[in-house]
PDB file of C-alpha atoms in Angstrom:
ATOM      1  CA  MET A 588      23.510  46.371  -0.716  1.00  0.00           C
ATOM      2  CA  VAL A 589      24.938  43.117   0.591  1.00  0.00           C
ATOM      3  CA  THR A 590      22.506  43.187   3.519  1.00  0.00           C
ATOM      4  CA  ARG A 591      19.501  43.737   1.260  1.00  0.00           C
ATOM      5  CA  ARG A 592      20.608  40.932  -1.062  1.00  0.00           C
ATOM      6  CA  TRP A 593      21.163  38.643   1.937  1.00  0.00           C
ATOM      7  CA  ARG A 594      17.681  39.416   3.261  1.00  0.00           C
ATOM      8  CA  TYR A 595      16.207  38.698  -0.188  1.00  0.00           C
ATOM      9  CA  LEU A 596      18.009  35.344  -0.376  1.00  0.00           C
ATOM     10  CA  VAL A 597      16.819  34.406   3.104  1.00  0.00           C
ATOM     11  CA  VAL A 598      13.199  35.240   2.212  1.00  0.00           C
ATOM     12  CA  VAL A 599      13.431  33.246  -1.043  1.00  0.00           C
ATOM     13  CA  GLY A 600      14.974  30.348   0.858  1.00  0.00           C
ATOM     14  CA  VAL A 601      12.199  30.351   3.457  1.00  0.00           C
ATOM     15  CA  VAL A 602       9.509  30.462   0.750  1.00  0.00           C
ATOM     16  CA  LEU A 603      11.146  27.576  -1.116  1.00  0.00           C
ATOM     17  CA  LEU A 604      11.446  25.510   2.054  1.00  0.00           C
ATOM     18  CA  ALA A 605       7.799  26.154   2.882  1.00  0.00           C
ATOM     19  CA  ALA A 606       6.743  25.093  -0.621  1.00  0.00           C
ATOM     20  CA  ILE A 607       8.859  21.932  -0.441  1.00  0.00           C
ATOM     21  CA  GLY A 608       7.428  21.172   2.997  1.00  0.00           C
ATOM     22  CA  LEU A 609       3.868  21.565   1.710  1.00  0.00           C
ATOM     23  CA  LEU A 610       4.517  19.306  -1.279  1.00  0.00           C
ATOM     24  CA  ALA A 611       6.148  16.693   0.955  1.00  0.00           C
ATOM     25  CA  HIS A 612       3.208  16.862   3.353  1.00  0.00           C
ATOM     26  CA  GLN A 613       0.719  16.402   0.501  1.00  0.00           C
ATOM     27  CA  TRP A 614       2.687  13.495  -0.931  1.00  0.00           C
ATOM     28  CA  TRP A 615       3.041  11.820   2.465  1.00  0.00           C
ATOM     29  CA  ASN A 616      -0.648  12.142   3.215  1.00  0.00           C
ATOM     30  CA  GLY A 617      -1.708  11.018  -0.250  1.00  0.00           C
ATOM     31  CA  LYS A 618      -3.674  14.218  -0.870  1.00  0.00           C
ATOM     32  CA  GLY A 619      -1.616  15.727  -3.675  1.00  0.00           C
ATOM     33  CA  GLU A 620      -2.877  16.552  -7.146  1.00  0.00           C
ATOM     34  CA  GLY A 621      -3.383  13.404  -9.172  1.00  0.00           C
ATOM     35  CA  GLU A 622      -3.183  11.074  -6.180  1.00  0.00           C
ATOM     36  CA  PRO A 623      -5.243   7.868  -6.340  1.00  0.00           C
ATOM     37  CA  GLU A 624      -8.895   8.187  -5.356  1.00  0.00           C
ATOM     38  CA  GLY A 625      -9.176   4.834  -3.567  1.00  0.00           C
ATOM     39  CA  GLY A 626     -12.757   3.823  -2.933  1.00  0.00           C
ATOM     40  CA  PRO A 627     -14.615   0.638  -2.050  1.00  0.00           C
ATOM     41  CA  ILE A 628     -13.110  -2.807  -2.418  1.00  0.00           C
ATOM     42  CA  VAL A 629     -15.282  -5.929  -2.421  1.00  0.00           C
ATOM     43  CA  LEU A 630     -13.624  -9.190  -3.506  1.00  0.00           C
ATOM     44  CA  PRO A 631     -13.700 -12.913  -2.773  1.00  0.00           C
ATOM     45  CA  SER A 632     -10.997 -13.649  -0.214  1.00  0.00           C
ATOM     46  CA  THR A 633      -9.362 -16.373   1.825  1.00  0.00           C
ATOM     47  CA  GLN A 634     -11.656 -15.396   4.706  1.00  0.00           C
ATOM     48  CA  GLY A 635     -14.946 -15.142   2.826  1.00  0.00           C
ATOM     49  CA  GLU A 636     -15.987 -12.023   0.969  1.00  0.00           C
ATOM     50  CA  PHE A 637     -13.667  -9.130   1.833  1.00  0.00           C
ATOM     51  CA  ALA A 638     -15.159  -5.640   1.927  1.00  0.00           C
ATOM     52  CA  LEU A 639     -13.518  -2.496   3.256  1.00  0.00           C
ATOM     53  CA  SER A 640     -16.923  -1.440   4.570  1.00  0.00           C
ATOM     54  CA  ARG A 641     -16.787  -4.294   7.098  1.00  0.00           C
ATOM     55  CA  LEU A 642     -13.805  -2.791   8.890  1.00  0.00           C
ATOM     56  CA  ASP A 643     -14.430  -1.063  12.206  1.00  0.00           C
ATOM     57  CA  GLU A 644     -14.263   2.734  12.291  1.00  0.00           C
ATOM     58  CA  ASP A 645     -10.864   2.619  14.032  1.00  0.00           C
ATOM     59  CA  GLN A 646      -9.344  -0.007  11.734  1.00  0.00           C
ATOM     60  CA  LEU A 647      -7.069   0.401   8.723  1.00  0.00           C
ATOM     61  CA  ALA A 648      -6.415  -2.129   5.996  1.00  0.00           C
ATOM     62  CA  VAL A 649      -2.805  -2.334   4.817  1.00  0.00           C
ATOM     63  CA  ILE A 650      -3.426  -3.176   1.177  1.00  0.00           C
ATOM     64  CA  PHE A 651      -0.718  -4.593  -1.053  1.00  0.00           C
ATOM     65  CA  PHE A 652      -1.137  -5.506  -4.715  1.00  0.00           C
ATOM     66  CA  GLY A 653       1.073  -8.461  -5.610  1.00  0.00           C
ATOM     67  CA  TYR A 654       1.083 -12.124  -6.597  1.00  0.00           C
ATOM     68  CA  THR A 655       2.225 -15.411  -5.113  1.00  0.00           C
ATOM     69  CA  TRP A 656       4.766 -16.236  -7.830  1.00  0.00           C
ATOM     70  CA  CYS A 657       6.611 -12.959  -7.212  1.00  0.00           C
ATOM     71  CA  PRO A 658      10.282 -13.759  -6.547  1.00  0.00           C
ATOM     72  CA  ASP A 659      11.328 -10.835  -4.349  1.00  0.00           C
ATOM     73  CA  VAL A 660       9.300  -7.645  -3.854  1.00  0.00           C
ATOM     74  CA  CYS A 661       6.094  -9.338  -2.677  1.00  0.00           C
ATOM     75  CA  PRO A 662       7.551 -11.601   0.017  1.00  0.00           C
ATOM     76  CA  MET A 663       9.747  -8.720   1.195  1.00  0.00           C
ATOM     77  CA  SER A 664       6.794  -6.333   1.457  1.00  0.00           C
ATOM     78  CA  LEU A 665       4.622  -8.878   3.251  1.00  0.00           C
ATOM     79  CA  ALA A 666       7.469  -9.663   5.651  1.00  0.00           C
ATOM     80  CA  VAL A 667       7.707  -5.935   6.430  1.00  0.00           C
ATOM     81  CA  VAL A 668       3.957  -5.811   7.152  1.00  0.00           C
ATOM     82  CA  ARG A 669       4.296  -8.830   9.442  1.00  0.00           C
ATOM     83  CA  GLN A 670       7.277  -7.302  11.231  1.00  0.00           C
ATOM     84  CA  VAL A 671       5.500  -3.978  11.805  1.00  0.00           C
ATOM     85  CA  ARG A 672       2.353  -5.677  13.115  1.00  0.00           C
ATOM     86  CA  GLN A 673       4.459  -7.724  15.522  1.00  0.00           C
ATOM     87  CA  GLN A 674       5.956  -4.496  16.883  1.00  0.00           C
ATOM     88  CA  LEU A 675       2.522  -3.038  17.642  1.00  0.00           C
ATOM     89  CA  PRO A 676       0.810  -3.462  21.025  1.00  0.00           C
ATOM     90  CA  ALA A 677      -2.043  -6.008  20.870  1.00  0.00           C
ATOM     91  CA  GLU A 678      -4.751  -3.304  20.863  1.00  0.00           C
ATOM     92  CA  ARG A 679      -3.173  -1.545  17.887  1.00  0.00           C
ATOM     93  CA  ARG A 680      -2.422  -4.775  16.071  1.00  0.00           C
ATOM     94  CA  GLU A 681      -6.156  -5.584  16.004  1.00  0.00           C
ATOM     95  CA  ARG A 682      -6.753  -2.270  14.244  1.00  0.00           C
ATOM     96  CA  VAL A 683      -4.441  -3.217  11.342  1.00  0.00           C
ATOM     97  CA  VAL A 684      -5.834  -5.619   8.730  1.00  0.00           C
ATOM     98  CA  PRO A 685      -3.254  -6.895   6.205  1.00  0.00           C
ATOM     99  CA  VAL A 686      -4.694  -7.599   2.741  1.00  0.00           C
ATOM    100  CA  MET A 687      -2.941  -8.799  -0.401  1.00  0.00           C
ATOM    101  CA  ILE A 688      -4.874  -8.334  -3.647  1.00  0.00           C
ATOM    102  CA  SER A 689      -3.565 -10.578  -6.403  1.00  0.00           C
ATOM    103  CA  VAL A 690      -2.677  -9.010  -9.733  1.00  0.00           C
ATOM    104  CA  ASP A 691      -2.339 -12.516 -11.158  1.00  0.00           C
ATOM    105  CA  PRO A 692      -5.919 -13.809 -10.957  1.00  0.00           C
ATOM    106  CA  GLU A 693      -5.203 -16.408 -13.648  1.00  0.00           C
ATOM    107  CA  ARG A 694      -2.918 -18.385 -11.320  1.00  0.00           C
ATOM    108  CA  ASP A 695      -3.684 -17.120  -7.827  1.00  0.00           C
ATOM    109  CA  THR A 696      -6.661 -19.111  -6.640  1.00  0.00           C
ATOM    110  CA  LEU A 697      -7.977 -18.537  -3.127  1.00  0.00           C
ATOM    111  CA  ALA A 698      -6.455 -21.873  -2.084  1.00  0.00           C
ATOM    112  CA  ARG A 699      -3.039 -20.811  -3.355  1.00  0.00           C
ATOM    113  CA  LEU A 700      -3.322 -17.386  -1.695  1.00  0.00           C
ATOM    114  CA  GLU A 701      -4.258 -19.021   1.603  1.00  0.00           C
ATOM    115  CA  GLU A 702      -1.289 -21.381   1.457  1.00  0.00           C
ATOM    116  CA  TYR A 703       1.098 -18.580   0.466  1.00  0.00           C
ATOM    117  CA  LEU A 704      -0.049 -16.085   3.103  1.00  0.00           C
ATOM    118  CA  ALA A 705       0.063 -18.667   5.902  1.00  0.00           C
ATOM    119  CA  SER A 706       3.824 -18.020   5.992  1.00  0.00           C
ATOM    120  CA  PHE A 707       3.190 -14.437   7.096  1.00  0.00           C
ATOM    121  CA  GLY A 708       0.430 -14.959   9.649  1.00  0.00           C
ATOM    122  CA  GLU A 709      -3.121 -16.243  10.020  1.00  0.00           C
ATOM    123  CA  ASP A 710      -4.496 -12.688  10.004  1.00  0.00           C
ATOM    124  CA  PHE A 711      -3.290 -12.019   6.444  1.00  0.00           C
ATOM    125  CA  ILE A 712      -6.137 -11.916   3.948  1.00  0.00           C
ATOM    126  CA  GLY A 713      -5.675 -12.835   0.299  1.00  0.00           C
ATOM    127  CA  ALA A 714      -8.191 -11.423  -2.183  1.00  0.00           C
ATOM    128  CA  THR A 715      -8.725 -11.942  -5.884  1.00  0.00           C
ATOM    129  CA  GLY A 716     -11.382 -11.634  -8.556  1.00  0.00           C
ATOM    130  CA  SER A 717     -11.792 -11.387 -12.289  1.00  0.00           C
ATOM    131  CA  ILE A 718      -9.232  -9.500 -14.354  1.00  0.00           C
ATOM    132  CA  GLU A 719     -11.887  -6.807 -14.913  1.00  0.00           C
ATOM    133  CA  GLN A 720     -12.465  -6.412 -11.160  1.00  0.00           C
ATOM    134  CA  ILE A 721      -8.756  -6.160 -10.423  1.00  0.00           C
ATOM    135  CA  GLU A 722      -8.192  -3.682 -13.254  1.00  0.00           C
ATOM    136  CA  GLU A 723     -11.000  -1.441 -11.991  1.00  0.00           C
ATOM    137  CA  ILE A 724      -9.714  -1.415  -8.406  1.00  0.00           C
ATOM    138  CA  ALA A 725      -6.091  -1.019  -9.515  1.00  0.00           C
ATOM    139  CA  GLU A 726      -6.989   2.022 -11.609  1.00  0.00           C
ATOM    140  CA  ARG A 727      -8.688   3.729  -8.669  1.00  0.00           C
ATOM    141  CA  TYR A 728      -5.691   3.015  -6.448  1.00  0.00           C
ATOM    142  CA  GLY A 729      -3.090   4.131  -8.968  1.00  0.00           C
ATOM    143  CA  VAL A 730      -1.658   0.643  -9.325  1.00  0.00           C
ATOM    144  CA  VAL A 731       0.057  -0.283 -12.580  1.00  0.00           C
ATOM    145  CA  TRP A 732       0.532  -3.932 -13.483  1.00  0.00           C
ATOM    146  CA  ARG A 733       1.361  -5.860 -16.626  1.00  0.00           C
ATOM    147  CA  LYS A 734       2.170  -9.405 -17.575  1.00  0.00           C
ATOM    148  CA  VAL A 735       5.713 -10.036 -18.818  1.00  0.00           C
ATOM    149  CA  GLU A 736       6.160 -13.209 -20.857  1.00  0.00           C
ATOM    150  CA  ALA A 737       9.015 -15.457 -19.704  1.00  0.00           C
ATOM    151  CA  PRO A 738       9.013 -18.351 -22.211  1.00  0.00           C
ATOM    152  CA  GLU A 739      12.263 -19.831 -20.893  1.00  0.00           C
ATOM    153  CA  SER A 740      10.963 -19.968 -17.328  1.00  0.00           C
ATOM    154  CA  ALA A 741       8.761 -22.635 -15.778  1.00  0.00           C
ATOM    155  CA  MET A 742       6.521 -19.776 -14.566  1.00  0.00           C
ATOM    156  CA  GLU A 743       5.768 -18.784 -18.217  1.00  0.00           C
ATOM    157  CA  TYR A 744       5.286 -15.163 -17.166  1.00  0.00           C
ATOM    158  CA  THR A 745       5.921 -12.701 -14.369  1.00  0.00           C
ATOM    159  CA  VAL A 746       3.930  -9.611 -13.413  1.00  0.00           C
ATOM    160  CA  ASP A 747       5.457  -6.161 -13.066  1.00  0.00           C
ATOM    161  CA  HIS A 748       3.433  -4.155 -10.570  1.00  0.00           C
ATOM    162  CA  THR A 749       3.344  -1.138  -8.278  1.00  0.00           C
ATOM    163  CA  ALA A 750       4.809  -2.120  -4.912  1.00  0.00           C
ATOM    164  CA  SER A 751       3.362   0.547  -2.607  1.00  0.00           C
ATOM    165  CA  LEU A 752       1.403  -0.201   0.563  1.00  0.00           C
ATOM    166  CA  TYR A 753      -1.924   1.591   1.035  1.00  0.00           C
ATOM    167  CA  LEU A 754      -3.404   2.404   4.444  1.00  0.00           C
ATOM    168  CA  VAL A 755      -7.140   2.513   3.787  1.00  0.00           C
ATOM    169  CA  ASP A 756     -10.160   2.920   6.058  1.00  0.00           C
ATOM    170  CA  ARG A 757     -13.637   1.386   5.808  1.00  0.00           C
ATOM    171  CA  HIS A 758     -14.806   4.233   3.566  1.00  0.00           C
ATOM    172  CA  GLY A 759     -12.088   3.564   0.995  1.00  0.00           C
ATOM    173  CA  GLU A 760     -10.122   6.678   1.936  1.00  0.00           C
ATOM    174  CA  ILE A 761      -6.382   6.289   1.477  1.00  0.00           C
ATOM    175  CA  HIS A 762      -4.769   7.697   4.636  1.00  0.00           C
ATOM    176  CA  ARG A 763      -1.211   7.002   3.529  1.00  0.00           C
ATOM    177  CA  ARG A 764       0.573   5.515   0.550  1.00  0.00           C
ATOM    178  CA  VAL A 765       3.889   4.026   1.640  1.00  0.00           C
ATOM    179  CA  LEU A 766       6.525   3.432  -1.022  1.00  0.00           C
ATOM    180  CA  HIS A 767       8.236   0.055  -1.125  1.00  0.00           C
ATOM    181  CA  SER A 768      10.987  -0.344   1.453  1.00  0.00           C
ATOM    182  CA  PRO A 769      12.880  -3.441   2.610  1.00  0.00           C
ATOM    183  CA  THR A 770      12.870  -2.057   6.165  1.00  0.00           C
ATOM    184  CA  PRO A 771       9.874  -1.543   8.501  1.00  0.00           C
ATOM    185  CA  GLY A 772      10.611   2.094   9.407  1.00  0.00           C
ATOM    186  CA  PRO A 773       8.496   3.900   6.763  1.00  0.00           C
ATOM    187  CA  LEU A 774       5.432   1.690   7.259  1.00  0.00           C
ATOM    188  CA  LYS A 775       5.705   1.842  11.064  1.00  0.00           C
ATOM    189  CA  ALA A 776       5.897   5.649  11.012  1.00  0.00           C
ATOM    190  CA  ALA A 777       2.954   5.929   8.599  1.00  0.00           C
ATOM    191  CA  LEU A 778       0.813   3.509  10.610  1.00  0.00           C
ATOM    192  CA  ASP A 779       1.551   5.209  13.920  1.00  0.00           C
ATOM    193  CA  GLU A 780       0.609   8.586  12.495  1.00  0.00           C
ATOM    194  CA  ALA A 781      -2.525   7.321  10.743  1.00  0.00           C
ATOM    195  CA  LEU A 782      -3.785   5.351  13.753  1.00  0.00           C
ATOM    196  CA  ASP A 783      -3.167   8.293  16.076  1.00  0.00           C
ATOM    197  CA  ALA A 784      -5.208  10.535  13.780  1.00  0.00           C
ATOM    198  CA  MET A 785      -8.264   8.247  13.774  1.00  0.00           C
TER     199      MET A 785
END
């Protein structure tokens, strides 16, 4: 009786572990139910018009949705992208295109984006557009953002926004969605795996 019950528990445990593993794999690869669809991105940028379709077949854009007045999450995320790119061999580094899409198009002009991103590296691209353009792209990428009034601040408002990094190819396919982390480990692991698979 004890043996049969033990065998049953082992089988249930294995099935549960397999199910958890499958869900984790789907989440990690951005293929789970309800995951963002991604798709094309074409926006004015600090380096002329930016379009995912202009990437090479072996390149990935690391796309981050943020804004230049962001006090903490944005500079931290961009610093992580810079750190990971610096760790890559030159050949791999050329395959990784860092792009920040502003969710504050009212204040983030291309000139301001260029000045802001210069701190992280000359290869960083800043992109913006109309509020309607940003909303449409953000919806397809599962990005939530909203203005938060701050009347007592000189900034007047801040913007709450999704802080994930998206590894996207020239066809607009999201290869990985990397949750915000102050350390480079998660992004480095995701990039290595995605680049190896291309």
